[in-house]
Amino acid sequence: MYLTLLSVDWFLLIEKAVLIAIIISVSLLVAMYETWGERKVAAFMQDRRGPNRAGPGGLFQPLADGLKLFMKEEIIPNSSNRFLFVLGPGLAMLTAMMTSAVVPWSSHFNLFGREISLQIADINIGILYIFGVVSMGVYGIMIGGWASNNKFSLLAAIRGASQIISYELAMGISIIALLMITGSLSLKDIVEQQQRGHYYILLQPLGFLIFLICAFAECNRTPFDLSEAENELNFGYHQEYSSMKLGFYLFAEYVNMFISSAVMATLYWGGYDIPFVNDAAFGQAHGQNLLATLQVVSLFVKIVIFIFFFMWVRWTIPRFRYDQLMRLGWKILIPLAIFNMLVTGFLVLLKQNHWHF
Amino acid sequence: MALVGAILVVISKNPVHSVLWLIVVFMAISGHYILLNAQFLAIVNLIVYAGAIMVLFLFVFMLMNLNADTEPQKNKWLKIAGVVAGGSLLLVFVAALKNADMKNQLAVMNKGEIGLIHNLGMALFQDYVVPFEISSVLFLSAMVGVVVIGKKD
């Protein structure tokens, strides 16, 4: 038994390690430039210029921000619980990055005589894995808020956590409707089905809408950023944090945005499929490597559109009140999602029965 | 790791630390499920127990603001009774597991397909439909009960 364990495919191991490194650095880079994009979009919406000092068009602004955060003094409050205080932001960042493991970024490259798939792990419970990791993400907020030993932080953390677990329900139910159609939990299978047929946004418009709203809530973005409501709670769960620990919390939010855009694009908008092009035929005509590159580009274009949408909403819609937020989640979204699930189940059964009752 | 976590759950003075160690225990158990090739069970265990139930525990503890020094000292006899009860439970478990048939269990595990989601769904909805439905009705009644209790105020 041990012999089989030792004879692992070392190339596979190296390949996956390189892939993980690439994906993590790309997510961090995207998150960095999301902060820049966020300011530019905000400036555009408010008729300002936005960052324009550092580099052309303010492109070096995120670097300067990062440097500033690293240079700042690290303060750990006396009354806080030191270990948990440091653990909080680390957990937030970790869970934000872990989700990217099951997203298929493209089909495969043919390099060095090997077929290299651009997905870290194609497990057969892909979507459930994402849910599991997201539900772990609550702890980053809660531990951070509690360990600061500050009433405002604690209140904000509890708000954030209860919001996340409430919206997880509606999100899960809206996903169930999609899964009834796909019949598979693996994200790769879902993308391949969409390549052959049509995008699932056409079959599940309501499900997508619910998923989108819940994704906003999960990322703690406006209009759901009640855990950071300055006028009520000072600064939110990261009030006591300084230096790069604060940076980690803020950064985790942007990484979350990136990953949830990727998941939405994958589930409902065809993932790495290039729109209006027959991918398989294109791959045979121009080679698999070019196709895979273009597919990555296509997925990233979709992701950037979603990220822009996130920002657009943030600077357009004001924040909810907390009871409104809970009412929206429990009394509107969950019944809607259940209704969507029932209708989908009905139609799927009817189709299996060849449209006869 | 599961054992160390479980011991720390019991001996932690601070209830919030206990809950956090309990989460570590759940993670370790999920790891065991994955080693048994039961990915679905592992993830559902994480989502339901670690992701939802423990968060509610954490809410309650954080809001109650329990500290080690506010914990009331328990009666000495109560402690001794607890030790005796726990010890006899351990004895019963050991006695029951000593004669358990391990070889057949291993043979089943070696196929390694039981925990995958497809087979699990087949088993649940074909062989065990009635128990499954009964347990779901049980959950529903629990939910109704919660709503009734909540309405009273």
GROMACS .gro file of C-alpha atoms in nm, chain A residues 13 66 68 133 215 256 296 325 350:
model
    9
   13LEU     CA    1   0.222   1.740  -0.818
   66GLY     CA    2   0.012   4.829  -0.001
   68LYS     CA    3   0.168   5.224   0.327
  133VAL     CA    4  -1.562   2.723   0.232
  215ALA     CA    5  -2.344   3.707  -0.367
  256ASN     CA    6  -1.420   3.739  -0.253
  296VAL     CA    7  -0.903   3.234  -2.022
  325LEU     CA    8  -3.214   4.339   0.511
  350LEU     CA    9  -4.238   1.719  -1.748
   0.00000   0.00000   0.00000
